[in-house]
Short mmCIF file of C-alpha atoms and ligand atoms in Angstrom, two decimals:
data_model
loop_
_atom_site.label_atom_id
_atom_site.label_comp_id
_atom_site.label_asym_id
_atom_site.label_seq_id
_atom_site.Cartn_x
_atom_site.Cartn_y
_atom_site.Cartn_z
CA UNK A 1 65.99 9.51 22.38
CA UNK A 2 62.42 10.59 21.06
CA UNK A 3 59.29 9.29 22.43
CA UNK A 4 56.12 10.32 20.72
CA UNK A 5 52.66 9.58 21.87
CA UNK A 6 49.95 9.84 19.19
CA UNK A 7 46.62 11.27 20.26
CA UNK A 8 48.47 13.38 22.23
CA UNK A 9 45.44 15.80 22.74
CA UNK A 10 43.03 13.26 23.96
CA UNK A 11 42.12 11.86 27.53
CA UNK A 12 44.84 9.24 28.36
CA UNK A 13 47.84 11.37 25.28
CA UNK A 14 47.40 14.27 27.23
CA UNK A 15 48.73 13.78 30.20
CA UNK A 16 52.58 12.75 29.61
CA UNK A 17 54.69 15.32 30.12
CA UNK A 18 56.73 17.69 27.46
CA UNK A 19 59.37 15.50 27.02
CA UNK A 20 56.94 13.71 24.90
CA UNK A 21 56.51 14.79 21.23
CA UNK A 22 52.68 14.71 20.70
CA UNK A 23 51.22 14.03 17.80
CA UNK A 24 47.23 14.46 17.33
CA UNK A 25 45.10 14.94 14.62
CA UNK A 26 46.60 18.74 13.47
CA UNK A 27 49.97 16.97 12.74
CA UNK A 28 48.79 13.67 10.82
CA UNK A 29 45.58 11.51 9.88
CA UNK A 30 46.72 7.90 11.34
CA UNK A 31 43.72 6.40 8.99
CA UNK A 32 46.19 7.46 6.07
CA UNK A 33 48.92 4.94 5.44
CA UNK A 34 51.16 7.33 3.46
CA UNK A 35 51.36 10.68 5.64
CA UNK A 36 51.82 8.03 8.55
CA UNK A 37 54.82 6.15 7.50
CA UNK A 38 56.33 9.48 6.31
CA UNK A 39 56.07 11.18 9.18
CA UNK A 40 56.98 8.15 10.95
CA UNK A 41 60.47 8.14 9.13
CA UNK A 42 61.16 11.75 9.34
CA UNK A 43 60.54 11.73 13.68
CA UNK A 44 62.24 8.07 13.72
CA UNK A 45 61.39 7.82 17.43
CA UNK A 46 62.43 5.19 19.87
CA UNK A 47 59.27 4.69 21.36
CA UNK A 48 55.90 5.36 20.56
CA UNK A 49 53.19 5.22 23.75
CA UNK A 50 50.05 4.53 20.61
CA UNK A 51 46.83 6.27 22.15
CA UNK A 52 45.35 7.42 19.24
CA UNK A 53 42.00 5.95 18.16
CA UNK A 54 38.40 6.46 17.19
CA UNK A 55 36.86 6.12 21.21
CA UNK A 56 33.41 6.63 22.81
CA UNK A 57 31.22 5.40 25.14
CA UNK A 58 28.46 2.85 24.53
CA UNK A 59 25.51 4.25 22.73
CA UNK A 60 28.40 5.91 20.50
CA UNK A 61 30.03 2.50 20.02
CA UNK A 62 25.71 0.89 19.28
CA UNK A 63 25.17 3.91 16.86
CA UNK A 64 28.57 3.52 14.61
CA UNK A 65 30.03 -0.03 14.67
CA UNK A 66 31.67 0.18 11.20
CA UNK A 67 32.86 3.45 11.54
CA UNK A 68 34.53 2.22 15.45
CA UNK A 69 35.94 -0.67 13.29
CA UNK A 70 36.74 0.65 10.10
CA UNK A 71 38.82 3.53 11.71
CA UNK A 72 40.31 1.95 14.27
CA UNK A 73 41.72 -1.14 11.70
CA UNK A 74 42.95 1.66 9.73
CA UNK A 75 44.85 3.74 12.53
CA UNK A 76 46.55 0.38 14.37
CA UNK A 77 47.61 -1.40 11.02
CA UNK A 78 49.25 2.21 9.74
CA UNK A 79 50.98 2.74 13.02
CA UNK A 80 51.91 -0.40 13.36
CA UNK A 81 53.93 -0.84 9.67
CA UNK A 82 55.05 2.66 10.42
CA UNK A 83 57.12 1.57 13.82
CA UNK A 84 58.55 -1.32 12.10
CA UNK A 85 59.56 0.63 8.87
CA UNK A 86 61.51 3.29 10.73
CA UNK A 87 62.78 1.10 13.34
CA UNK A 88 60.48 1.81 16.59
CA UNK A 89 62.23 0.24 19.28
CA UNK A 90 59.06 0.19 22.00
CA UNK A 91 55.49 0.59 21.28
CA UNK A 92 53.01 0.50 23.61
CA UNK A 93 49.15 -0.38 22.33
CA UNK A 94 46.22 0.34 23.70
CA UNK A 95 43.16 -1.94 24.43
CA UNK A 96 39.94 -1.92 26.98
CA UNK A 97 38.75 -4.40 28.88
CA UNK A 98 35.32 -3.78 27.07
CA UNK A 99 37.13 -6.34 23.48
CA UNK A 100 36.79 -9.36 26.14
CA UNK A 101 34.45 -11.77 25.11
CA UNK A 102 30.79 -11.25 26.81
CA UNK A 103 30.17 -14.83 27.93
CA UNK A 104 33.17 -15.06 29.76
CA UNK A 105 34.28 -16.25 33.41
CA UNK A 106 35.26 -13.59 36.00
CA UNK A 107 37.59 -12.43 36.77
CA UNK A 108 39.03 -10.99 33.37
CA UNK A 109 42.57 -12.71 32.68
CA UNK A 110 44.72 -11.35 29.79
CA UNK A 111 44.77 -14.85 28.46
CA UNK A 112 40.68 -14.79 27.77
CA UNK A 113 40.82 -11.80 25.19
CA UNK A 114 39.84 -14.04 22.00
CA UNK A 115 37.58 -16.57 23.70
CA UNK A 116 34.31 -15.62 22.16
CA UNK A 117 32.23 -12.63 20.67
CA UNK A 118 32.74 -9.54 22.40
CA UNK A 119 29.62 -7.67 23.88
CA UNK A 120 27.19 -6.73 21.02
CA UNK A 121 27.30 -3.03 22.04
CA UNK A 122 30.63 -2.86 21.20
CA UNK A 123 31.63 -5.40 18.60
CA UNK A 124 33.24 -2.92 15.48
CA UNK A 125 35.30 -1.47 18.41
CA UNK A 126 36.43 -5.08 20.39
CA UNK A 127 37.61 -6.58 16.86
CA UNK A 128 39.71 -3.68 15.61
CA UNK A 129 41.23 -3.51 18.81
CA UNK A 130 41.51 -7.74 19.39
CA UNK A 131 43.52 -6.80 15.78
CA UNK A 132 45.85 -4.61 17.59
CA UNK A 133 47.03 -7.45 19.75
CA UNK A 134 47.34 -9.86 16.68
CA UNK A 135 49.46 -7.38 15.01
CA UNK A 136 51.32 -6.42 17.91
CA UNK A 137 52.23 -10.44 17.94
CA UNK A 138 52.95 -10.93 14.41
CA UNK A 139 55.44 -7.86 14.22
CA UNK A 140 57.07 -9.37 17.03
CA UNK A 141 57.36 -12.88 16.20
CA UNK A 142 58.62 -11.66 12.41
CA UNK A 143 60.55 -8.41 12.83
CA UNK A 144 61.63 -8.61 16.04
CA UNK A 145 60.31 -6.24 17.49
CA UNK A 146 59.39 -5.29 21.39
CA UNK A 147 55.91 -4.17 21.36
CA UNK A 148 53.03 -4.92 24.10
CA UNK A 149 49.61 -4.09 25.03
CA UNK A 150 48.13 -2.51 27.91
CA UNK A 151 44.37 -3.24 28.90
CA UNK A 152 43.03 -0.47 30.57
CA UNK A 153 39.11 -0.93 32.42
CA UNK A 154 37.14 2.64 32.02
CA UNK A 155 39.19 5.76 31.93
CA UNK A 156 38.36 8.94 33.28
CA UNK A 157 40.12 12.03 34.27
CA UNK A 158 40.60 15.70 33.08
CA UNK A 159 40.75 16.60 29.22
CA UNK A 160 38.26 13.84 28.38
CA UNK A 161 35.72 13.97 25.75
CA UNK A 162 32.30 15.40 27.17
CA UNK A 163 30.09 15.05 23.96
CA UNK A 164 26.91 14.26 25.67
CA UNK A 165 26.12 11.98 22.89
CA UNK A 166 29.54 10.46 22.00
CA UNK A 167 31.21 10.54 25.65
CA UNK A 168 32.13 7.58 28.16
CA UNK A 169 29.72 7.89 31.20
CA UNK A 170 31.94 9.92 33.80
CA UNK A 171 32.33 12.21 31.33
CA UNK A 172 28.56 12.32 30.35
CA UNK A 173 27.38 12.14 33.44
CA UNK A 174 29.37 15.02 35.01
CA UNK A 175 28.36 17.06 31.70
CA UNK A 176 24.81 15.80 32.53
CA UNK A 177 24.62 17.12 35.67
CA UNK A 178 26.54 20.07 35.02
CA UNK A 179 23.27 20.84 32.65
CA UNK A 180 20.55 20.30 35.05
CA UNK A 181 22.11 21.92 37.88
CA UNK A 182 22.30 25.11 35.80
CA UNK A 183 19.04 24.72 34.10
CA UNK A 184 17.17 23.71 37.19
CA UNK A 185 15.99 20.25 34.78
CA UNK A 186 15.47 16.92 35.71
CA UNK A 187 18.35 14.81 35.14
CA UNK A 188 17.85 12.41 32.88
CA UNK A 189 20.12 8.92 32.57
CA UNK A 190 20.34 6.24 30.53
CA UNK A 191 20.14 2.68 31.79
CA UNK A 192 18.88 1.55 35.24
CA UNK A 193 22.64 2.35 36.98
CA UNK A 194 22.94 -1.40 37.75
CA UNK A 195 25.90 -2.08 35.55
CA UNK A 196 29.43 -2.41 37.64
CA UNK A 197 32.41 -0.97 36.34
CA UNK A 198 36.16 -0.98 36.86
CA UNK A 199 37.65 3.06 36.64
CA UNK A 200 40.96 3.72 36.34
CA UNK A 201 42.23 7.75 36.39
CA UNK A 202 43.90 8.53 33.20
CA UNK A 203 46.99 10.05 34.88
CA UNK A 204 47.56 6.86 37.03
CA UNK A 205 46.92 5.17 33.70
CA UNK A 206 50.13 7.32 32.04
CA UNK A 207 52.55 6.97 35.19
CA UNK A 208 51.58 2.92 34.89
CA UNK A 209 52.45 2.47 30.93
CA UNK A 210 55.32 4.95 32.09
CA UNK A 211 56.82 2.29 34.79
CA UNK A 212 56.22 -0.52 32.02
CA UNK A 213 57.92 0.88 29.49
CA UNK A 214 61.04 0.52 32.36
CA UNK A 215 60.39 -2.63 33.54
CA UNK A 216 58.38 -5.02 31.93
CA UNK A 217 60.19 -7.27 29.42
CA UNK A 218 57.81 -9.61 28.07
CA UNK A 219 55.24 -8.70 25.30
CA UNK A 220 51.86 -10.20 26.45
CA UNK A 221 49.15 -7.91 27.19
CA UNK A 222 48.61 -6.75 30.41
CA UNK A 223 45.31 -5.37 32.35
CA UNK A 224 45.48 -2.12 34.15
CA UNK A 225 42.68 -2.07 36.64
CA UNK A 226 42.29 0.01 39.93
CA UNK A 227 40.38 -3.30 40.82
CA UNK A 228 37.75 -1.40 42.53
CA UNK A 229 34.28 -2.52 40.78
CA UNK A 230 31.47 0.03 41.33
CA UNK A 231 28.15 0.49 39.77
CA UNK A 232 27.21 2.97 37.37
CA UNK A 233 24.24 4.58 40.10
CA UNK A 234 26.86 4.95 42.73
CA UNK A 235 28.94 6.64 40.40
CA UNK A 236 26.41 8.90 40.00
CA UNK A 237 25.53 9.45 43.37
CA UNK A 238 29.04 10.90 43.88
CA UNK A 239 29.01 12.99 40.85
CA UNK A 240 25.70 15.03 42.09
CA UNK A 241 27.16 15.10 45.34
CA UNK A 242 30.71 16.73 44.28
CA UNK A 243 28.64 18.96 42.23
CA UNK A 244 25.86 19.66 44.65
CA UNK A 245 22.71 19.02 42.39
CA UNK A 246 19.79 18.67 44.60
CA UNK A 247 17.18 18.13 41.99
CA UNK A 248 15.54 15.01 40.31
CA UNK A 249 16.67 12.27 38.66
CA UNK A 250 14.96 10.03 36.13
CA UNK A 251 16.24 6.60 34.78
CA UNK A 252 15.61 5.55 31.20
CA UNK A 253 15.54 1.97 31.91
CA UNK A 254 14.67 1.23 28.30
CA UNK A 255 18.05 1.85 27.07
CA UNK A 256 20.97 -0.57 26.98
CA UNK A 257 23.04 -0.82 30.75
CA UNK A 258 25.55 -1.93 27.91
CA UNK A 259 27.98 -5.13 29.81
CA UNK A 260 27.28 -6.09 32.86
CA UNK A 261 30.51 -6.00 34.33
CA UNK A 262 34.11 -6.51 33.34
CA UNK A 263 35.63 -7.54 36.35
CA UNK A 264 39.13 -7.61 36.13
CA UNK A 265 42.31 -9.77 37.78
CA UNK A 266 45.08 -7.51 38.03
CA UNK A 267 47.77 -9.76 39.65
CA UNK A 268 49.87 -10.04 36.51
CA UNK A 269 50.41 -5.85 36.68
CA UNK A 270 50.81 -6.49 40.30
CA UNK A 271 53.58 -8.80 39.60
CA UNK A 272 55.38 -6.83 37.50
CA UNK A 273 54.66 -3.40 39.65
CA UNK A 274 53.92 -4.70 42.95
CA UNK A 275 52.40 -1.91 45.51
CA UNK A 276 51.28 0.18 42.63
CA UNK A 277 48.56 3.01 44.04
CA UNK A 278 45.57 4.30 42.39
CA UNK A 279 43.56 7.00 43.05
CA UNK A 280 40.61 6.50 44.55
CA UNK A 281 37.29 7.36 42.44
CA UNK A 282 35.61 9.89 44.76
CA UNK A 283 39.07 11.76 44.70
CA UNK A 284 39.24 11.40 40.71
CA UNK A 285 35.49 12.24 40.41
CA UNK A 286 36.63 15.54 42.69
CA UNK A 287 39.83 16.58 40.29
CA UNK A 288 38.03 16.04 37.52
CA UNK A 289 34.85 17.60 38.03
CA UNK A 290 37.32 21.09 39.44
CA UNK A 291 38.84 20.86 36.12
CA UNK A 292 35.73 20.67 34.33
CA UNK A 293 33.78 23.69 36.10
CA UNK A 294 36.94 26.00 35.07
CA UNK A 295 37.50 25.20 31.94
CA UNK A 296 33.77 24.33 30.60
CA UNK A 297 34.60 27.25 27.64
CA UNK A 298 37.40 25.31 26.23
CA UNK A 299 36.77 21.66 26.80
CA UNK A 300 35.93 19.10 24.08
CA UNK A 301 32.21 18.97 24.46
O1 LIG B 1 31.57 4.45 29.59
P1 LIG B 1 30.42 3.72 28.97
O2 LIG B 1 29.62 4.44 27.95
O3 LIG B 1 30.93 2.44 28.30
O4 LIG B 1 29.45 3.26 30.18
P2 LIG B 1 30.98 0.90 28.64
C1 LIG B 1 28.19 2.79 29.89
C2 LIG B 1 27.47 2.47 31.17
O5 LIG B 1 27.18 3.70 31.86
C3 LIG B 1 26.14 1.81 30.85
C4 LIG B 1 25.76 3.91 31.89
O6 LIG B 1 25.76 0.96 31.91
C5 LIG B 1 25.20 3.02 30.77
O7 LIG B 1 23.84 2.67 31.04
N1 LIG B 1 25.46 5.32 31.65
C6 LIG B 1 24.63 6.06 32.41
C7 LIG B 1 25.93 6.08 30.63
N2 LIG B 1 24.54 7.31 31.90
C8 LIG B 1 25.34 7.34 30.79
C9 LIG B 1 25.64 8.35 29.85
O8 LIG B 1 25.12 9.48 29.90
N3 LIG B 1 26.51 8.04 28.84
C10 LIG B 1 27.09 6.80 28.75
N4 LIG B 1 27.97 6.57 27.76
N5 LIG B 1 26.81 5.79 29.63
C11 LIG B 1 32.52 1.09 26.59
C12 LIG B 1 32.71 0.52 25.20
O9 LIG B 1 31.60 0.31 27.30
O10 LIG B 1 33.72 1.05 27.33
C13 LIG B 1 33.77 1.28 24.48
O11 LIG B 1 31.48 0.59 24.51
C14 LIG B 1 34.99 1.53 25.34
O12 LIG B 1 34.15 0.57 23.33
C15 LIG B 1 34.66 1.91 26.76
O13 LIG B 1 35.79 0.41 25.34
C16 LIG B 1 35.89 1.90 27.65
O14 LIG B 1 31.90 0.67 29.76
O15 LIG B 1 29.61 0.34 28.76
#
């Protein structure tokens, strides 16, 4: 039976094992419809774990909304046609708890995606991937077919993007630090660190849509939370602490905190995988920043 996981490179493709058959952006553009179906119907998989997309973190996503949009439209409706053309049995989607709307009442519920505007920050991003759902939906209700979304809050873990510029904040932060310990600099963040955030570790993420792909029947989305809100400054506190910078740091509390929050109710993931386990942040922030010192030459940076 193949499984194939596209983006199979990137933070959250990378780490299922080798009995999945990666594809990433050496093998096929997923923005082109043609060289998508075709490969599609040559592999014929069973199941397709769909991570591949145009990501980043927020002043990314405020810098490039159409090209967050345009891309990601392109990649999910492509995939999508190509599962149902050569007969994709289970397909798992990918959204972020970032699409929910940004006047919305806490805690997150899957049921709340599509009611109202997503943050502005974000908005080319949230809409191609609200899209995702819809067309997950519609394939369903008119092929058949057995697709569902998982909702992930902020991922993080090893083989993540560090692009100081285009990177999610663990990411940019650890690369941040990384910089000013070496240069002897002050450290220099963006925001006021007051935002909270949700993390959840990439592999936890993979051994999750792993277990779901088993067990859960139904096709609604669901949200995949450690449930463990945190702000962005004690985040940070952690990071220069695992990586034992002792100099200054400055906030740039003229640029966006981005949302708030995005507090999240994860009893529906509970229900289907009840004691589930995550690992905790300081011991992700730990793995990750170990994998990052050793392999800063190689890394996507
Ligand atoms: O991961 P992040 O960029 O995305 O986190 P969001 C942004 C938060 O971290 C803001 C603070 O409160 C920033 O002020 N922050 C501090 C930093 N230093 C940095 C830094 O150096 N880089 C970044 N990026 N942030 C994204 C969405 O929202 O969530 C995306 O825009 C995606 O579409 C992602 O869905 C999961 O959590 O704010």
């Amino acid at each position: 039976m193949l499984k194939i996981v596209t983006g199979g490179n990137g933070l959250v493709g990378s780490q299922f094992d080798a009995t999945y058959h990666k594809l990433s952006r050496n093998d096929v553009d997923f923005t082109r419809r043609d060289e998508t179906v075709a490969l599609f119907k040559k592999l014929s998989p069973e199941i397709v774990i769909h991570t591949a997309a145009k990501v980043g973190g927020l002043y990314s996503n405020m810098q490039s909304p159409a090209d967050y949009f345009e891309q990601n439209l392109r990649i999910n409706t492509n995939v999508l046609e190509a599962c149902r053309l050569s007969g994709v049995k289970k397909m798992v989607g990918f959204l972020s708890t970032c699409i929910f709307p940004d006047a919305v009442e806490y805690p997150l519920t899957e049921e709340k995606i599509h009611l109202g505007p997503p943050h502005i920050s974000n908005y080319g991003y949230a809409y191609a991937k609200r899209m995702l759902e819809v067309g997950v939906q519609a394939h369903n209700q008119q092929y058949g077919t057995h697709y569902f979304c998982v909702i992930p809050t902020n991922i993080y873990g090893i083989n993540d993007n560090f692009n100081l510029t285009e990177a999610h904040v663990i990411p940019a932060l650890i690369h941040k630090v990384f910089i000013a310990r070496e240069n002897k600099t002050v450290l220099q963040v963006p925001g006021d660190g007051s935002a909270l955030r949700e993390f959840v570790f990439a592999r936890d993420l993979a051994n999750i849509v792993e277990m779901l792909l088993e067990k859960y029947e139904q096709t609604s989305p669901l949200i995949i939370s450690s449930g463990v809100e945190i702000s962005i400054k004690q985040v940070l506190e952690m990071i220069v602490e695992l990586m034992n910078y002792h100099g200054k740091v400055e906030w740039q509390t003229s640029l966006s905190n981005g949302q708030h929050r995005k507090r999240s109710d994860i009893s529906k993931l509970q229900d289907v995988l009840p004691g589930l386990r995550f690992t905790g942040i300081y011991e992700g922030l730990k793995e990750t920043i170990n994998w990052f010192e050793s392999n800063y030459a190689i890394l996507r940076k």
